[in-house]
Short mmCIF file of C-alpha atoms in Angstrom, two decimals:
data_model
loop_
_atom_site.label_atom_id
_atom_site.label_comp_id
_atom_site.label_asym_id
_atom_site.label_seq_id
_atom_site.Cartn_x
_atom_site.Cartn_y
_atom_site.Cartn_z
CA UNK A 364 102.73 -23.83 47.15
CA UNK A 365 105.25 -24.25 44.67
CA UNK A 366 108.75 -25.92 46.11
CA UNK A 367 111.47 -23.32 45.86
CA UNK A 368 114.45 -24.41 43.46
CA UNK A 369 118.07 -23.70 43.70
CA UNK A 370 119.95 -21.61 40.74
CA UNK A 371 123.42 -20.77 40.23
CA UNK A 372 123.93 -18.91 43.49
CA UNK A 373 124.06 -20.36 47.21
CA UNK A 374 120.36 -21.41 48.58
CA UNK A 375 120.37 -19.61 52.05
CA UNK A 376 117.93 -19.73 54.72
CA UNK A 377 117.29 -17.44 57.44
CA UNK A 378 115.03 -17.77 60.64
CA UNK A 379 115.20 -16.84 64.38
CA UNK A 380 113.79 -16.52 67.95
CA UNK A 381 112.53 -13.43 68.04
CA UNK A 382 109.70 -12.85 65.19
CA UNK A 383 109.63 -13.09 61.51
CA UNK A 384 109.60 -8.84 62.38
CA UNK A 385 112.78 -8.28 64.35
CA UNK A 386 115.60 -6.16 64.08
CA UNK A 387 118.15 -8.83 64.47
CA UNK A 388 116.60 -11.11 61.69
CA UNK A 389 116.24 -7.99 59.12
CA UNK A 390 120.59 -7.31 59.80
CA UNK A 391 121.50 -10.85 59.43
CA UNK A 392 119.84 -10.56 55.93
CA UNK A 393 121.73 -7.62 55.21
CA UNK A 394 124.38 -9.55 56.59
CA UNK A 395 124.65 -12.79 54.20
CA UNK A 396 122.11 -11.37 51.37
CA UNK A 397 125.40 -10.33 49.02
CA UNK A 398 126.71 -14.15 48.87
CA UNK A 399 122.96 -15.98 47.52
CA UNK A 400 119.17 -16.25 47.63
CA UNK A 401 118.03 -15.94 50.97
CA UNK A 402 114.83 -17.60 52.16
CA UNK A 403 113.75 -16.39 55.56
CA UNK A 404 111.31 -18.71 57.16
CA UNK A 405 110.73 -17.39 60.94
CA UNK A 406 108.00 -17.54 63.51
CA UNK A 407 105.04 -15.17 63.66
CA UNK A 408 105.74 -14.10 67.59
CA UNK A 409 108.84 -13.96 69.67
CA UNK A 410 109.71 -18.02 70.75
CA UNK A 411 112.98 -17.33 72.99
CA UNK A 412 113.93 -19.41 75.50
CA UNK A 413 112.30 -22.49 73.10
CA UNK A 414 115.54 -24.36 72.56
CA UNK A 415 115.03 -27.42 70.12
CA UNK A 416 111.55 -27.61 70.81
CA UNK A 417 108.72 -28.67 68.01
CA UNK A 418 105.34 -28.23 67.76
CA UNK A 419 103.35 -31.81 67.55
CA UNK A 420 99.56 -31.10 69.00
CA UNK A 421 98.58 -28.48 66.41
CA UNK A 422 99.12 -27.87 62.59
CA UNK A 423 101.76 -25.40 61.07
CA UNK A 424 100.58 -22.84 58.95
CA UNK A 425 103.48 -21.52 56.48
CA UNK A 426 102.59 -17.88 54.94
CA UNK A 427 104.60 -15.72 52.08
CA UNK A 428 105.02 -12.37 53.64
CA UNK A 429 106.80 -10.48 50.75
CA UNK A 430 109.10 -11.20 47.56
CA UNK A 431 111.52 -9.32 45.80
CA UNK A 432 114.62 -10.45 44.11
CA UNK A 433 116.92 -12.51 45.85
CA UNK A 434 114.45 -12.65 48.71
CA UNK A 435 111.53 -14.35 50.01
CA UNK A 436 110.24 -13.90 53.52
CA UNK A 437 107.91 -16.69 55.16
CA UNK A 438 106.33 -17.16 58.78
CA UNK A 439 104.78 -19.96 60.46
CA UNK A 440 103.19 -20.75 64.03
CA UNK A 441 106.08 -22.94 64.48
CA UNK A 442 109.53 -22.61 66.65
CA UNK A 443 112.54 -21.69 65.49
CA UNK A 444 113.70 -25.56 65.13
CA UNK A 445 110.20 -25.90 63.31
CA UNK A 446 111.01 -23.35 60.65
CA UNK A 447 114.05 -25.44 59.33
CA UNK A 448 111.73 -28.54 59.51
CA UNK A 449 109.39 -27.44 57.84
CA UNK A 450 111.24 -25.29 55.28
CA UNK A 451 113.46 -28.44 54.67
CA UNK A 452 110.07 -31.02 53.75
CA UNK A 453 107.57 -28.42 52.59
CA UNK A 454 109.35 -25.53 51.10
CA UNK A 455 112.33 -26.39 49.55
CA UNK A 456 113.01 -28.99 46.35
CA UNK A 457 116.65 -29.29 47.71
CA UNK A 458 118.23 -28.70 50.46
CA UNK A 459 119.22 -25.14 51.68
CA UNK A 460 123.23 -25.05 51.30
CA UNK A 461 123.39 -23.17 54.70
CA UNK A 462 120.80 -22.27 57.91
CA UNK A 463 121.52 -18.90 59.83
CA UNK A 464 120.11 -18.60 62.73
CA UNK A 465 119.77 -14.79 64.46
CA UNK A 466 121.07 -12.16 64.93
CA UNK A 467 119.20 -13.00 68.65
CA UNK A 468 118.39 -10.01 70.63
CA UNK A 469 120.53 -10.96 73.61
CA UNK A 470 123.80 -13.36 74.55
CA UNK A 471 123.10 -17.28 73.88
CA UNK A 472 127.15 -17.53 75.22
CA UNK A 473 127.74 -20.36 78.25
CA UNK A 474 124.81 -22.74 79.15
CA UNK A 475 122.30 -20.06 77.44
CA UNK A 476 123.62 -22.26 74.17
CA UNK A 477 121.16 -24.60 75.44
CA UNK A 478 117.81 -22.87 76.07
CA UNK A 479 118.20 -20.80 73.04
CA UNK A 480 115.60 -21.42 70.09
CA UNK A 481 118.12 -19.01 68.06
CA UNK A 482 120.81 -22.04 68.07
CA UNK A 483 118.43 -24.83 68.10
CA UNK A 484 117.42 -23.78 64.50
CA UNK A 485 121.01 -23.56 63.75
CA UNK A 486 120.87 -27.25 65.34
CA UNK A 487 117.91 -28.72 63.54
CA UNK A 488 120.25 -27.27 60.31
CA UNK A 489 123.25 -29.21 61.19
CA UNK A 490 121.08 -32.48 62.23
CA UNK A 491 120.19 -32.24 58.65
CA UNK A 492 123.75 -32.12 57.12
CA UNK A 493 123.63 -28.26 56.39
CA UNK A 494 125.93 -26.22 57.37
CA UNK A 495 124.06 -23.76 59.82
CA UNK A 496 125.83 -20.86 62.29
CA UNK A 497 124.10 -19.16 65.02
CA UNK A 498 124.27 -15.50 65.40
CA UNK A 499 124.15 -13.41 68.55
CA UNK A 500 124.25 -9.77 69.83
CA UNK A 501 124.79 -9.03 73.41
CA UNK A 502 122.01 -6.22 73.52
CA UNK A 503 118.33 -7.47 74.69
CA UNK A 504 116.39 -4.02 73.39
CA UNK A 505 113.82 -4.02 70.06
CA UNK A 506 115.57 -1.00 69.35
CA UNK A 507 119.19 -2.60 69.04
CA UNK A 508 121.88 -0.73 67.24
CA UNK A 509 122.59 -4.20 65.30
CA UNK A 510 125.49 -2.47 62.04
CA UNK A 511 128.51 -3.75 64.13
CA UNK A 512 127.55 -6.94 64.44
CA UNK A 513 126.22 -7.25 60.45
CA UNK A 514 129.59 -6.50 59.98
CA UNK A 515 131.08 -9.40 62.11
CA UNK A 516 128.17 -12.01 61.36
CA UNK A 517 129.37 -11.08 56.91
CA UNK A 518 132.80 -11.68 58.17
CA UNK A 519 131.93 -14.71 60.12
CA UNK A 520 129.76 -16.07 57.07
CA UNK A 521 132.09 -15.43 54.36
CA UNK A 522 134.68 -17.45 56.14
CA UNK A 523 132.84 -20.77 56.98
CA UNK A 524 130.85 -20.06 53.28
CA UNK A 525 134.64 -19.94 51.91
CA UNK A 526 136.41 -22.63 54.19
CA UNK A 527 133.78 -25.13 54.62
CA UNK A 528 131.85 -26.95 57.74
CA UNK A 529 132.91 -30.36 59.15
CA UNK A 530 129.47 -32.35 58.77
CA UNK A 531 127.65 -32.67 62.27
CA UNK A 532 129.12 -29.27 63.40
CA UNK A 533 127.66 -26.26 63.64
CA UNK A 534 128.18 -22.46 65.47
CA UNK A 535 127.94 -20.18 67.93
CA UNK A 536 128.48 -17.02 67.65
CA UNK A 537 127.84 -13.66 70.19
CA UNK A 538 128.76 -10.57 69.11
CA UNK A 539 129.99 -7.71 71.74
CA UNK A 540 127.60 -4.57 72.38
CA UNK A 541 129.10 -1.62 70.99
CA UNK A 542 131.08 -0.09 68.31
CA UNK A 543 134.69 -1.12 69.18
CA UNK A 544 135.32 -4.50 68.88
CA UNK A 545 139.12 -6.02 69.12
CA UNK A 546 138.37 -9.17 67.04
CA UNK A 547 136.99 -12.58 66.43
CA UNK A 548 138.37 -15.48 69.23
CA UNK A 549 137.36 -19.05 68.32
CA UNK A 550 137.02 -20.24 72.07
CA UNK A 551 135.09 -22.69 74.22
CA UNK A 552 131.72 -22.65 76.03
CA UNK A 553 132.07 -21.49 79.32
CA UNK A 554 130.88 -23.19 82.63
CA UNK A 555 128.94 -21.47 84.12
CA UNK A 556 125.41 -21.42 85.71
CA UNK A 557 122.33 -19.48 86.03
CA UNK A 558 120.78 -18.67 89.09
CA UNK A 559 117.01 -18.64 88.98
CA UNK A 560 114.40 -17.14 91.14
CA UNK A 561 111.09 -17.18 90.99
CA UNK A 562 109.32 -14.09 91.83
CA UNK A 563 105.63 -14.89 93.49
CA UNK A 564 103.47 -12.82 92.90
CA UNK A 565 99.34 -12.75 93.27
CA UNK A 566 96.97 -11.94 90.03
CA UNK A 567 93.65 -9.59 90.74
CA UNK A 568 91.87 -12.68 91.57
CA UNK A 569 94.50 -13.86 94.57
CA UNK A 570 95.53 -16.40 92.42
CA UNK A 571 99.83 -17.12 92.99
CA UNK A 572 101.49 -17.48 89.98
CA UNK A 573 105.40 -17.25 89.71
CA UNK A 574 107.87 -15.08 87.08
CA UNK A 575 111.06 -15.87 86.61
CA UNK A 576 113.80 -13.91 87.05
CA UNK A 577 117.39 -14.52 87.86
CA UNK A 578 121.22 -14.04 86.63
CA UNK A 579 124.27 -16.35 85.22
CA UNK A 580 126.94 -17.04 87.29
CA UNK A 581 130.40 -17.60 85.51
CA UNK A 582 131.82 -20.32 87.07
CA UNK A 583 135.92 -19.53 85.85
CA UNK A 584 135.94 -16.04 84.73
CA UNK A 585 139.83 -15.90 84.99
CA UNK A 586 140.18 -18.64 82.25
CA UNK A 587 140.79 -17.04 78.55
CA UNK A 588 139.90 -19.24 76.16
CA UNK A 589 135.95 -19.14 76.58
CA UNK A 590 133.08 -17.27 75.16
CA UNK A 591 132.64 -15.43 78.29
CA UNK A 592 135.95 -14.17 78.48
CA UNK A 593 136.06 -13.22 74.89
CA UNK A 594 132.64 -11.27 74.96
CA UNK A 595 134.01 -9.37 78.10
CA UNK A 596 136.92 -8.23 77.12
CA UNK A 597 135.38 -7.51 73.79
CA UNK A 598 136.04 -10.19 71.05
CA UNK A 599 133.41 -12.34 69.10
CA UNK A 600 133.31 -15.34 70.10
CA UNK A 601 132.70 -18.48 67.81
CA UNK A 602 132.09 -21.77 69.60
CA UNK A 603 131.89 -25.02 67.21
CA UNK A 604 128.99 -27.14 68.82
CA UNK A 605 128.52 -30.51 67.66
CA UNK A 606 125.07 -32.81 67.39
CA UNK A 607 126.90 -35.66 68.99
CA UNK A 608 126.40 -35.50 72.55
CA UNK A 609 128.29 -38.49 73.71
CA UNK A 610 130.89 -37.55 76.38
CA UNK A 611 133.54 -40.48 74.84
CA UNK A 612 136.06 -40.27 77.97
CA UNK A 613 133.29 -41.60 80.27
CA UNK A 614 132.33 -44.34 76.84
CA UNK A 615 135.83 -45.72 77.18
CA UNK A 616 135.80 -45.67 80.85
CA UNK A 617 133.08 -47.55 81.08
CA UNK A 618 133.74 -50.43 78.42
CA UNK A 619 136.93 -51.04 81.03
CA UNK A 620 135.08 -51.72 83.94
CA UNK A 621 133.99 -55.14 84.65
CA UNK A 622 130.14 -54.52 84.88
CA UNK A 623 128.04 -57.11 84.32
CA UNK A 624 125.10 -54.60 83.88
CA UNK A 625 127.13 -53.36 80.17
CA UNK A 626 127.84 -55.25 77.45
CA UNK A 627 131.04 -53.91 75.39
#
């Protein structure tokens, strides 16, 4: 397979969560298409709920699904955060100048920012130095009505492509349901929790197996400056993320203990 090279215009590549054949993924190509090359490079079957996860016990197939101009469409076995790896070390002779990540069918807003394989790609993109922004809409059907939120995600894009990305950083961004949306809010992730239950249920054979179900709880839905408030009351919300996960208050707090377990 012949390594894909960069020309004049900005090397961009899309993937997602939800299939190399979704809705969402097909809009956010409409959505950044006008401003380079686009390279999508997604998974062959739906991998929500994967988060950051890769795939080590079995080998990853890469296959060209279709090229025109401008565009060149690619699946793979892999996860989401697989399709960057491997795009990145197989596909690619440089680096992609940006990763987008979406649009997922459904809100990755709150804690969901951490089960979701549609921002762990955008992770694996900003682990790599790339700029990378993950896109959102707050509608779980196939069927989506996704030409709102292409026009938020070009908006979104064009800004950051424009403006530029603080290395280590990457997005988050949900999109409202619906036609009438009041803005964009750059805002915080919310706390908040989800509250799962497994359903228990018995297969033809009386064997128990369990489904999971549940719902998210927001734990300070008066507070205005988070996603959840902002996708509520019908904003976009963009949450900067960052790869660093060190919490540096309790760092510092610890280095001024005397604990003879730490070294300073």
């Amino acid at each position: 397979m012949e390594k894909i090279r960069k020309n004049h215009r900005p090397l961009i590549l899309v993937t997602n969560d939800d299939g190399v054949m979704a809705g969402g993924i097909k809009a956010l190509v409409e959505a950044v298409r006008s401003f380079g090359d686009v390279v999508v490079v997604a998974p062959d079957a739906a991998m929500s709920g994967m988060s950051h996860a890769i795939t080590v016990k079995v080998p990853l197939a890469l296959t060209k699904v279709s090229e025109e101009e401008g565009l060149k469409v690619y699946k793979t076995n892999g996860t989401p955060a697989d399709c960057v790896k491997l795009s990145i070390n197989a596909l690619f002779e440089d680096k992609p100048d940006f990763v987008v990540s979406g649009i997922n069918h459904g809100t990755n807003s709150s804690v969901s920012v951490h089960y979701s394989g549609t921002v762990g790609a955008a992770r694996e993109g900003a682990l790599n130095g790339i700029p990378s922004i993950g896109f959102s809409l707050l509608n779980y059907n196939a069927d989506a009505d996704f030409s709102t939120a292409v026009k938020y995600c070009r908006m979104v894009f064009d800004y950051f492509l424009r403006e530029g990305m603080e290395n280590g950083i990457y997005y988050n961004v949900n999109v409202p349901d619906g036609q009438t949306i009041k803005g964009i809010k750059v805002c915080r992730q919310a706390r908040g929790t989800w509250t799962e239950e497994f359903e228990k249920r018995v297969d033809p054979r009386g064997k128990i197996y369990f489904w999971l179900t549940g719902y998210f709880v927001n734990n300070e839905p008066e507070n205005d400056d988070t996603d959840e408030w902002a996708l509520t009351n019908g904003y976009v919300a963009v949450v900067p993320c960052s790869v660093d996960v060190t919490h540096y208050s309790s760092l510092e707090r610890l280095k001024q203990r005397e604990m003879p377990l730490f070294e300073k």
